[in-house]
């Protein structure tokens, strides 16, 4: 059904709040996460909405938008589905404060194995072996910028630095990164449990306040806490394309033409805005398309 696929790299240039809704906890508005791993994620339905909204701003014909994304809910959505399937955007690199080199791009074996599986699903060839660090180890490149006297200190966690050739891994991940980012020198691979702790505890928590203009004080109920994915987080998503259910609209007849239409659009926009708080500059991401 979906015969064509492309991969979208999503790199945060400002903090991103793709919210999961209100919760009764310390964080009032948490970000979206996988239920079983707790890893940050941007749900496919959220990402599809962002793509659709950005695509509409290009002035494209409404019929073409419907052919690619499907009709809007309530607009004869029962008549036909869209021609694309947008997968969840999964975390690939997570920035963590480092005692040396300012910050590191952190990932783990579980994330890298999933990435390889998803690239296979997308029909992309990926050639690297996944390292398996111990809980007290951090695998870094031989020319690491974050190693400090045989250690890698991330937040308050000190790990034994283990040098290894990470060229193959860095080369594959850079295909989803914007140009100009020095990945290999900052790349750190840690144990799955250590990575889990970082993505749960090292996100940005921001207090938001609403002021009552008549009194100049905090409005009742006007203090809440929001969670953000930090700047420099890299996520990726697989987008599959099939033949349009309505043929001939805007010249779209095949899955390949749908893929090219969407890929050309994403290549041209370079930036998208995802999630909430867009009026205060949050949610800007750079996008890189791997076809």
GROMACS .gro file of C-alpha atoms in nm, residues 111-246:
model
  136
  111UNK     CA    1   1.797   0.404   2.031
  112UNK     CA    2   2.062   0.312   1.772
  113UNK     CA    3   1.916  -0.037   1.719
  114UNK     CA    4   1.570   0.111   1.668
  115UNK     CA    5   1.715   0.364   1.427
  116UNK     CA    6   1.872   0.085   1.220
  117UNK     CA    7   1.540  -0.104   1.215
  118UNK     CA    8   1.351   0.207   1.108
  119UNK     CA    9   1.604   0.280   0.834
  120UNK     CA   10   1.559  -0.077   0.709
  121UNK     CA   11   1.182  -0.017   0.709
  122UNK     CA   12   1.242   0.298   0.507
  123UNK     CA   13   1.460   0.109   0.261
  124UNK     CA   14   1.782   0.290   0.359
  125UNK     CA   15   2.111   0.108   0.396
  126UNK     CA   16   2.279   0.170   0.731
  127UNK     CA   17   2.617   0.018   0.804
  128UNK     CA   18   2.742   0.042   1.161
  129UNK     CA   19   2.771  -0.184   1.463
  130UNK     CA   20   2.600  -0.076   1.783
  131UNK     CA   21   2.839  -0.044   2.080
  132UNK     CA   22   2.734  -0.188   2.416
  133UNK     CA   23   2.869   0.033   2.698
  134UNK     CA   24   2.850  -0.082   3.060
  135UNK     CA   25   2.650   0.125   3.308
  136UNK     CA   26   2.959   0.313   3.424
  137UNK     CA   27   3.100   0.371   3.074
  138UNK     CA   28   3.065   0.638   2.808
  139UNK     CA   29   3.182   0.549   2.459
  140UNK     CA   30   3.333   0.848   2.282
  141UNK     CA   31   3.541   0.910   1.972
  142UNK     CA   32   3.921   0.916   1.984
  143UNK     CA   33   3.914   1.296   1.935
  144UNK     CA   34   3.632   1.359   2.180
  145UNK     CA   35   3.570   1.720   2.289
  146UNK     CA   36   3.388   1.614   2.607
  147UNK     CA   37   3.642   1.374   2.760
  148UNK     CA   38   3.807   1.509   3.076
  149UNK     CA   39   4.104   1.314   3.217
  150UNK     CA   40   3.961   0.977   3.121
  151UNK     CA   41   3.609   1.069   3.234
  152UNK     CA   42   3.295   1.205   3.077
  153UNK     CA   43   3.094   1.410   3.325
  154UNK     CA   44   2.735   1.462   3.213
  155UNK     CA   45   2.520   1.667   3.452
  156UNK     CA   46   2.635   1.518   3.786
  157UNK     CA   47   2.712   1.173   3.645
  158UNK     CA   48   3.079   1.077   3.598
  159UNK     CA   49   3.139   0.792   3.353
  160UNK     CA   50   3.456   0.615   3.243
  161UNK     CA   51   3.550   0.734   2.894
  162UNK     CA   52   3.606   0.452   2.645
  163UNK     CA   53   3.755   0.564   2.316
  164UNK     CA   54   3.627   0.400   1.999
  165UNK     CA   55   3.603   0.474   1.630
  166UNK     CA   56   3.255   0.628   1.592
  167UNK     CA   57   3.303   0.750   1.238
  168UNK     CA   58   3.048   0.511   1.086
  169UNK     CA   59   2.777   0.598   1.339
  170UNK     CA   60   2.841   0.972   1.318
  171UNK     CA   61   2.837   0.956   0.939
  172UNK     CA   62   2.491   0.796   0.933
  173UNK     CA   63   2.343   1.029   1.195
  174UNK     CA   64   2.480   1.339   1.021
  175UNK     CA   65   2.261   1.259   0.722
  176UNK     CA   66   1.970   1.380   0.937
  177UNK     CA   67   2.147   1.681   1.086
  178UNK     CA   68   2.171   2.034   0.946
  179UNK     CA   69   2.509   2.124   0.799
  180UNK     CA   70   2.779   2.267   1.022
  181UNK     CA   71   2.721   2.058   1.333
  182UNK     CA   72   3.026   1.887   1.483
  183UNK     CA   73   2.872   1.558   1.588
  184UNK     CA   74   3.155   1.308   1.622
  185UNK     CA   75   3.352   1.515   1.875
  186UNK     CA   76   3.045   1.556   2.097
  187UNK     CA   77   2.891   1.211   2.043
  188UNK     CA   78   2.857   1.000   2.358
  189UNK     CA   79   2.698   0.654   2.376
  190UNK     CA   80   2.583   0.549   2.722
  191UNK     CA   81   2.403   0.250   2.871
  192UNK     CA   82   2.026   0.234   2.806
  193UNK     CA   83   1.946   0.295   3.175
  194UNK     CA   84   2.170   0.602   3.190
  195UNK     CA   85   2.011   0.743   2.874
  196UNK     CA   86   1.664   0.683   3.020
  197UNK     CA   87   1.757   0.884   3.327
  198UNK     CA   88   1.884   1.175   3.117
  199UNK     CA   89   1.575   1.201   2.894
  200UNK     CA   90   1.348   1.188   3.200
  201UNK     CA   91   1.540   1.420   3.429
  202UNK     CA   92   1.736   1.657   3.203
  203UNK     CA   93   1.453   1.815   3.005
  204UNK     CA   94   1.379   2.184   3.055
  205UNK     CA   95   1.108   2.271   3.310
  206UNK     CA   96   0.984   2.627   3.275
  207UNK     CA   97   0.754   2.813   3.513
  208UNK     CA   98   0.488   3.019   3.334
  209UNK     CA   99   0.301   3.300   3.504
  210UNK     CA  100  -0.015   3.484   3.402
  211UNK     CA  101  -0.053   3.832   3.552
  212UNK     CA  102  -0.387   3.986   3.645
  213UNK     CA  103  -0.363   4.326   3.472
  214UNK     CA  104  -0.601   4.490   3.719
  215UNK     CA  105  -0.397   4.398   4.027
  216UNK     CA  106  -0.051   4.347   3.881
  217UNK     CA  107  -0.023   4.018   4.068
  218UNK     CA  108  -0.031   3.655   3.962
  219UNK     CA  109  -0.380   3.560   3.852
  220UNK     CA  110  -0.548   3.282   4.053
  221UNK     CA  111  -0.442   2.958   3.885
  222UNK     CA  112  -0.195   3.157   3.675
  223UNK     CA  113   0.118   2.966   3.771
  224UNK     CA  114   0.203   2.644   3.593
  225UNK     CA  115   0.505   2.440   3.488
  226UNK     CA  116   0.576   2.328   3.131
  227UNK     CA  117   0.826   2.071   3.007
  228UNK     CA  118   1.033   2.126   2.692
  229UNK     CA  119   1.265   1.920   2.480
  230UNK     CA  120   1.589   2.119   2.493
  231UNK     CA  121   1.746   2.293   2.200
  232UNK     CA  122   1.984   2.066   2.000
  233UNK     CA  123   1.769   1.756   2.040
  234UNK     CA  124   1.757   1.546   1.721
  235UNK     CA  125   1.452   1.337   1.635
  236UNK     CA  126   1.363   1.144   1.323
  237UNK     CA  127   1.042   1.021   1.163
  238UNK     CA  128   0.962   0.786   0.877
  239UNK     CA  129   0.695   0.907   0.635
  240UNK     CA  130   0.544   0.654   0.396
  241UNK     CA  131   0.366   0.746   0.073
  242UNK     CA  132   0.114   0.550  -0.131
  243UNK     CA  133  -0.095   0.609  -0.439
  244UNK     CA  134  -0.350   0.892  -0.396
  245UNK     CA  135  -0.709   0.776  -0.339
  246UNK     CA  136  -0.821   1.055  -0.570
   0.00000   0.00000   0.00000
